[in-house]
Amino acid sequence: MDVTRFLTSLAQTLSTMSLYKPGHSARERVIDRTYALLQDLLLDDQHPDFSFLGDEVVYERSSLRELRDWEWSKRFATMGIQRLEFDPDVTREDFVEFLDEVYVRVANPGAQIDTTEARQTKPLRVRFGALGIRSETDAGRKVLEKEIVTATITYHLGEEIDAIKYMHQEVLKSGELPLLEAEAVVRSLSVAMHGESEMMLPLLMLKEFDQYTTTHCLNVSVLTMALAEHLGLNARDVRTFGVAGLLHDLGKVKIPTEILNKAGKLTDDERNVMQNHTIEGAKLIITSERELDMAAAVAYEHHIMLNGGGYPKRHYQRDVHKASTLVHVCDVYDALRTNRPYRAAWEAEKVLKYLEEKSGSEFEPDIVRAFVKMMRALEGRVAHVEYAEAAAA
Ligand SMILES: [Fe+2]
Ligand SMILES: [Fe+2]
């Protein structure tokens, strides 16, 4: 199966369309070839889908190495095509219809792309647009639907939830971290955040207390990426921070749920177990993946306060990694915004005020300032997604 050949042939078809009118043999030939490559692809993968992230193309949850910095990935993304998917029974006619629609955008990059639900009411065998479209196909994915007031995208984080749960189970079972899964979740979240022209924050809402660990690490990953992007980091660094956010509480997989969700005050022993998640997490990460030294640092440092308080206790004074200061703020924000057995969720504004109060003692002032500014600017662009697992459908 040659995914790269299909995509490059697709790009070539779109270029050829600007040179030859419909019906011209050169145009028909290149369409035939690309359609044949698509048929080949469909033999191996009945529902191929692609995400165009600007600097990379993601297929089957991993980045296509050959297409790093591919010009067309950027072009698709700027045309509003971040996601492209095909059904197994796509006909040549469907395919030509799709090419015609995309070609309009190639010829006129400013054209508004119609990714609204109205467009998707007819059963399309080729779908493209923002990330939200992917829900339309697979009944198994249609588990959670939450309309966003300000946007037409529908978010479904079922697959990401499943992937995180799988990751946590693997870590518990084998002590090994499935890094590819972690990276795939972060990529997928990043696509979800950028499905619209302006950034969105898809944040999970907790329904059951035992979903806390999954919900929390997903939200912290989203918030950390948004903040990193807001601070001007490049796309690749943003995702590295996203992985660190996703893994910051990895050590909690080892904590018994009775302690994790205890409504009353923790005993000293229980508190020790709880606080040890920082050291456990760092250990798990560093022994599984040497490359993840930054994520390990974040797992270790994300409860250390600017004034030296917090935990784990350090034997000597040194600065924490910048990523830890970002994750620290996002971590506290998400924790306070969530219902816990011992406390109801706080309103967003109350949490922002709290962060500002603790700025300079607990948190890095620059980071708090940036975070508060970002959250206020994103008001109305936070999508509260209900928790549902894709596998449960
Ligand atoms: Fe933590
Ligand atoms: Fe946390």
XYZ file of C-alpha atoms and ligand atoms in Angstrom:
395
model
C 0.000 0.000 0.000
C 1.483 3.297 -1.020
C -0.131 6.160 0.791
C 2.507 8.675 -0.229
C 2.084 7.826 -3.914
C -1.646 8.358 -3.689
C -1.286 11.743 -1.972
C 1.394 13.029 -4.340
C -0.676 11.848 -7.286
C -3.685 13.664 -5.827
C -1.673 16.871 -5.626
C -0.488 16.383 -9.183
C -4.075 15.916 -10.332
C -5.080 19.203 -8.747
C -2.169 20.966 -10.458
C -3.048 19.374 -13.810
C -6.633 20.545 -13.498
C -5.487 24.137 -13.790
C -3.799 23.356 -17.127
C -6.463 21.299 -18.913
C -10.196 21.751 -19.230
C -12.648 19.022 -18.133
C -12.740 16.186 -20.656
C -9.169 16.769 -21.899
C -7.343 13.428 -22.157
C -4.364 14.561 -20.050
C -6.724 15.590 -17.281
C -8.770 12.394 -17.460
C -5.604 10.254 -17.449
C -4.211 11.728 -14.276
C -7.614 11.433 -12.599
C -7.755 7.756 -13.653
C -4.336 7.112 -12.213
C -5.084 8.771 -8.886
C -8.437 7.015 -8.630
C -6.688 3.675 -9.313
C -4.173 4.418 -6.548
C -7.082 5.198 -4.230
C -8.675 1.845 -5.099
C -5.367 0.116 -4.258
C -5.284 1.932 -0.957
C -8.872 0.912 -0.181
C -7.955 -2.754 -0.541
C -5.805 -2.456 2.558
C -7.666 0.235 4.427
C -11.416 0.528 4.014
C -11.621 3.917 5.691
C -8.428 5.786 4.956
C -8.256 9.187 6.596
C -5.619 11.867 6.495
C -4.935 14.931 8.604
C -3.000 17.836 7.153
C -1.333 19.750 9.942
C 0.664 22.232 7.918
C 4.109 20.800 8.505
C 3.082 17.169 8.436
C 0.581 14.661 7.175
C -0.883 12.163 9.605
C -2.173 8.816 8.430
C -3.247 6.054 10.798
C -2.144 8.041 13.820
C 1.406 8.503 12.663
C 3.186 11.160 10.729
C 4.239 10.282 7.158
C 7.973 10.781 7.192
C 8.298 11.187 3.415
C 5.808 14.023 3.496
C 7.408 16.163 6.193
C 7.257 19.776 5.040
C 5.320 18.736 1.930
C 4.051 21.880 0.235
C 0.574 20.426 -0.299
C 0.071 19.649 3.352
C 0.309 23.381 4.012
C -1.878 24.171 1.026
C -4.597 21.754 2.126
C -4.483 23.088 5.669
C -4.772 26.718 4.559
C -7.667 25.791 2.254
C -9.503 24.555 5.351
C -8.892 20.898 4.558
C -7.387 19.534 7.735
C -9.057 16.212 7.404
C -9.767 14.005 4.388
C -11.468 10.634 4.464
C -12.818 8.098 1.996
C -15.445 5.394 2.223
C -14.794 1.970 0.669
C -17.492 2.378 -1.989
C -16.320 5.731 -3.357
C -17.021 5.921 -7.097
C -15.023 7.725 -9.788
C -17.913 10.176 -10.007
C -17.679 10.912 -6.264
C -13.981 11.327 -6.634
C -14.311 13.801 -9.524
C -16.927 15.747 -7.584
C -14.492 15.948 -4.682
C -11.652 17.076 -7.002
C -13.862 19.795 -8.462
C -14.747 21.087 -5.021
C -11.158 21.151 -3.892
C -9.981 22.650 -7.156
C -12.159 25.704 -6.557
C -10.088 26.313 -3.416
C -6.795 25.661 -5.193
C -7.680 28.220 -7.848
C -9.071 30.639 -5.284
C -7.438 30.135 -1.890
C -9.617 32.798 -0.251
C -12.841 30.924 -1.041
C -14.866 30.009 1.989
C -14.993 26.294 2.488
C -18.371 24.892 3.399
C -17.833 22.425 6.205
C -21.191 23.016 7.830
C -23.524 20.219 8.673
C -25.857 21.180 5.820
C -23.189 20.123 3.377
C -22.849 16.855 5.136
C -26.509 15.906 5.146
C -26.145 14.104 1.835
C -24.173 10.905 2.233
C -20.737 11.821 1.033
C -18.266 9.096 0.308
C -15.416 11.557 0.307
C -15.369 13.964 3.210
C -13.065 16.818 3.916
C -12.871 19.879 6.082
C -12.247 20.433 9.735
C -11.575 17.584 12.089
C -15.183 17.340 13.293
C -16.270 15.707 10.044
C -14.819 12.404 11.001
C -17.740 11.583 13.214
C -20.106 11.317 10.286
C -18.806 8.015 9.022
C -18.300 5.406 11.571
C -21.195 4.464 13.813
C -18.639 3.340 16.370
C -17.378 6.857 16.665
C -20.782 8.427 17.073
C -20.767 8.265 20.803
C -20.431 11.739 21.992
C -21.855 14.767 20.391
C -21.752 18.155 21.919
C -22.735 21.158 19.913
C -20.542 24.158 20.305
C -22.369 27.420 20.389
C -19.744 29.362 18.508
C -18.791 26.805 15.903
C -20.245 24.206 13.614
C -17.668 21.585 14.501
C -18.779 18.667 16.580
C -16.151 17.220 18.839
C -15.744 13.572 19.534
C -12.919 12.607 21.795
C -13.926 8.973 22.225
C -10.907 7.644 20.394
C -8.526 9.820 22.335
C -10.110 8.666 25.593
C -9.716 5.045 24.515
C -6.099 5.630 23.546
C -5.292 7.204 26.920
C -6.983 4.372 28.789
C -5.053 1.836 26.728
C -1.844 3.726 27.436
C -2.484 3.706 31.183
C -3.313 -0.010 31.164
C -0.150 -0.807 29.240
C 1.969 1.175 31.662
C 0.440 -0.707 34.576
C 0.786 -4.089 32.928
C 4.251 -3.871 31.434
C 5.804 -0.754 32.944
C 6.404 0.378 29.358
C 4.922 3.558 27.982
C 3.424 3.258 24.471
C 4.964 6.458 23.186
C 3.390 6.271 19.739
C -0.059 6.273 21.285
C 0.828 9.304 23.377
C 2.103 11.180 20.349
C -0.933 10.185 18.306
C -3.299 11.486 20.985
C -1.467 14.795 21.087
C -1.554 15.134 17.290
C -5.197 14.356 17.244
C -5.916 16.936 19.974
C -3.883 19.483 18.073
C -6.002 18.873 14.965
C -9.163 19.217 17.066
C -7.921 22.558 18.393
C -7.228 23.913 14.919
C -10.227 22.651 13.005
C -11.516 26.193 12.812
C -9.795 29.365 11.673
C -9.424 30.417 15.312
C -8.176 28.107 18.010
C -10.731 26.095 19.984
C -10.243 24.382 23.323
C -11.957 21.001 23.398
C -12.092 20.210 27.122
C -13.655 17.093 28.587
C -16.309 17.273 31.256
C -16.111 14.729 34.009
C -19.167 12.598 34.682
C -17.819 9.857 36.928
C -15.013 10.303 39.404
C -13.163 7.265 38.094
C -12.743 9.036 34.772
C -10.706 11.737 36.418
C -7.221 10.613 35.463
C -8.120 10.220 31.781
C -10.097 13.445 31.631
C -7.520 15.431 33.505
C -4.487 14.441 31.450
C -6.345 15.083 28.212
C -7.409 18.543 29.377
C -3.976 19.436 30.697
C -2.483 18.407 27.363
C -4.915 20.654 25.457
C -4.378 23.602 27.811
C -0.594 23.224 27.773
C -0.512 23.144 23.982
C -2.739 26.196 23.757
C -0.537 28.074 26.209
C 2.683 27.028 24.470
C 1.245 28.194 21.173
C 0.068 31.428 22.764
C 3.641 31.983 23.984
C 4.902 31.629 20.411
C 6.495 28.185 20.409
C 6.725 26.402 17.060
C 4.348 23.594 16.143
C 6.731 20.774 16.972
C 7.653 22.180 20.393
C 3.990 22.781 21.101
C 3.338 19.084 20.595
C 6.319 18.106 22.752
C 4.778 20.228 25.520
C 1.466 18.519 24.755
C 3.032 15.099 25.352
C 4.502 16.368 28.629
C 1.043 17.638 29.650
C -0.535 14.325 28.724
C 1.985 12.364 30.780
C 2.396 14.697 33.752
C 0.336 12.526 36.120
C 1.347 9.163 34.660
C 2.532 8.064 38.100
C -1.094 8.171 39.269
C -1.843 4.929 37.411
C -0.187 3.216 40.365
C -2.303 4.901 43.025
C -5.328 2.896 44.272
C -8.612 4.593 43.330
C -9.726 4.629 46.995
C -6.927 7.063 47.708
C -7.278 8.923 44.409
C -10.990 9.586 44.910
C -11.126 9.773 48.678
C -13.659 12.303 49.837
C -12.185 12.858 53.298
C -8.820 14.027 54.489
C -5.853 11.864 53.495
C -3.762 10.185 56.184
C -0.025 10.900 56.174
C 0.654 7.570 54.500
C -1.986 8.183 51.872
C -0.580 11.632 51.230
C 2.858 10.151 50.731
C 1.492 7.654 48.211
C -0.315 10.471 46.443
C 2.670 12.796 46.308
C 4.881 10.010 45.108
C 3.106 10.072 41.729
C 5.625 12.693 40.644
C 8.632 10.459 41.238
C 6.863 7.324 39.991
C 5.756 9.110 36.833
C 9.218 10.428 36.046
C 10.663 6.965 36.600
C 8.126 5.297 34.315
C 8.750 7.800 31.553
C 12.507 7.824 31.690
C 12.834 4.045 31.824
C 10.489 3.597 28.854
C 11.724 6.377 26.631
C 15.026 8.145 26.950
C 13.907 10.709 24.423
C 11.191 11.909 26.732
C 13.475 13.588 29.217
C 11.420 16.757 29.138
C 8.191 14.892 29.881
C 10.009 13.124 32.716
C 11.140 16.469 34.121
C 7.569 17.762 33.969
C 6.203 14.657 35.696
C 8.763 15.215 38.427
C 8.432 18.983 38.783
C 4.803 19.924 38.130
C 3.928 20.318 41.840
C 6.987 22.384 42.688
C 6.099 25.978 43.480
C 8.011 29.043 42.441
C 8.869 29.776 46.106
C 10.268 26.276 46.556
C 7.161 24.871 48.239
C 5.217 21.910 46.961
C 6.693 18.502 46.296
C 8.846 16.492 45.827
C 11.202 18.261 48.238
C 14.419 19.222 46.566
C 17.787 19.041 48.225
C 19.083 22.028 46.391
C 17.575 25.063 44.751
C 17.365 25.121 41.014
C 14.950 26.360 38.410
C 12.395 23.947 37.043
C 12.011 23.335 33.332
C 9.905 25.948 31.547
C 7.468 23.247 30.453
C 6.895 22.382 34.122
C 5.840 25.956 34.880
C 3.282 25.823 32.049
C 1.938 22.419 33.055
C 1.761 23.522 36.705
C -0.627 26.368 35.866
C -2.731 24.267 33.463
C -2.828 21.424 35.978
C -4.212 23.593 38.773
C -6.669 25.270 36.390
C -8.137 21.962 35.243
C -8.185 20.462 38.735
C -10.120 23.419 40.167
C -12.541 23.523 37.227
C -13.509 19.896 37.876
C -15.886 18.357 40.411
C -13.973 16.290 42.943
C -15.371 14.088 45.704
C -14.201 16.649 48.249
C -15.032 19.884 46.410
C -17.351 21.174 43.680
C -15.884 22.624 40.510
C -15.067 26.329 40.552
C -16.236 28.827 37.955
C -13.612 29.711 35.336
C -13.315 33.315 36.523
C -12.762 32.250 40.136
C -9.936 29.951 39.046
C -8.273 32.686 37.004
C -8.460 35.029 40.017
C -6.910 32.303 42.183
C -4.040 31.869 39.732
C -3.455 35.613 39.755
C -3.445 35.681 43.560
C -0.843 32.940 43.716
C 1.225 34.431 40.931
C 4.734 35.181 42.160
C 4.552 32.761 45.085
C 3.230 29.496 43.683
C 3.274 30.222 39.955
C 5.600 31.948 37.514
C 4.057 35.434 36.973
C 4.754 35.560 33.217
C 3.070 32.238 32.706
C 0.006 33.174 34.769
C -0.317 36.480 32.908
C -0.161 34.705 29.547
C -2.577 31.986 30.647
C -5.174 34.384 32.018
C -4.952 36.558 28.914
C -5.330 33.522 26.688
C -8.318 32.099 28.572
C -10.102 35.445 28.527
C -9.428 35.778 24.787
C -10.731 32.268 24.199
C -13.959 32.844 26.057
C -16.733 31.276 24.014
C -14.246 29.102 22.185
C -14.071 26.451 24.855
C -15.959 23.340 23.771
C -17.171 21.315 26.728
C -17.100 17.761 25.454
C -18.929 14.998 27.262
C -16.936 12.010 28.346
C -17.702 8.886 26.292
C -15.491 6.070 25.158
C -15.549 5.135 21.480
C -15.155 1.449 22.271
C -18.281 1.467 24.419
C -20.542 2.299 21.480
Fe 0.155 15.766 39.566
Fe -2.297 16.832 37.456
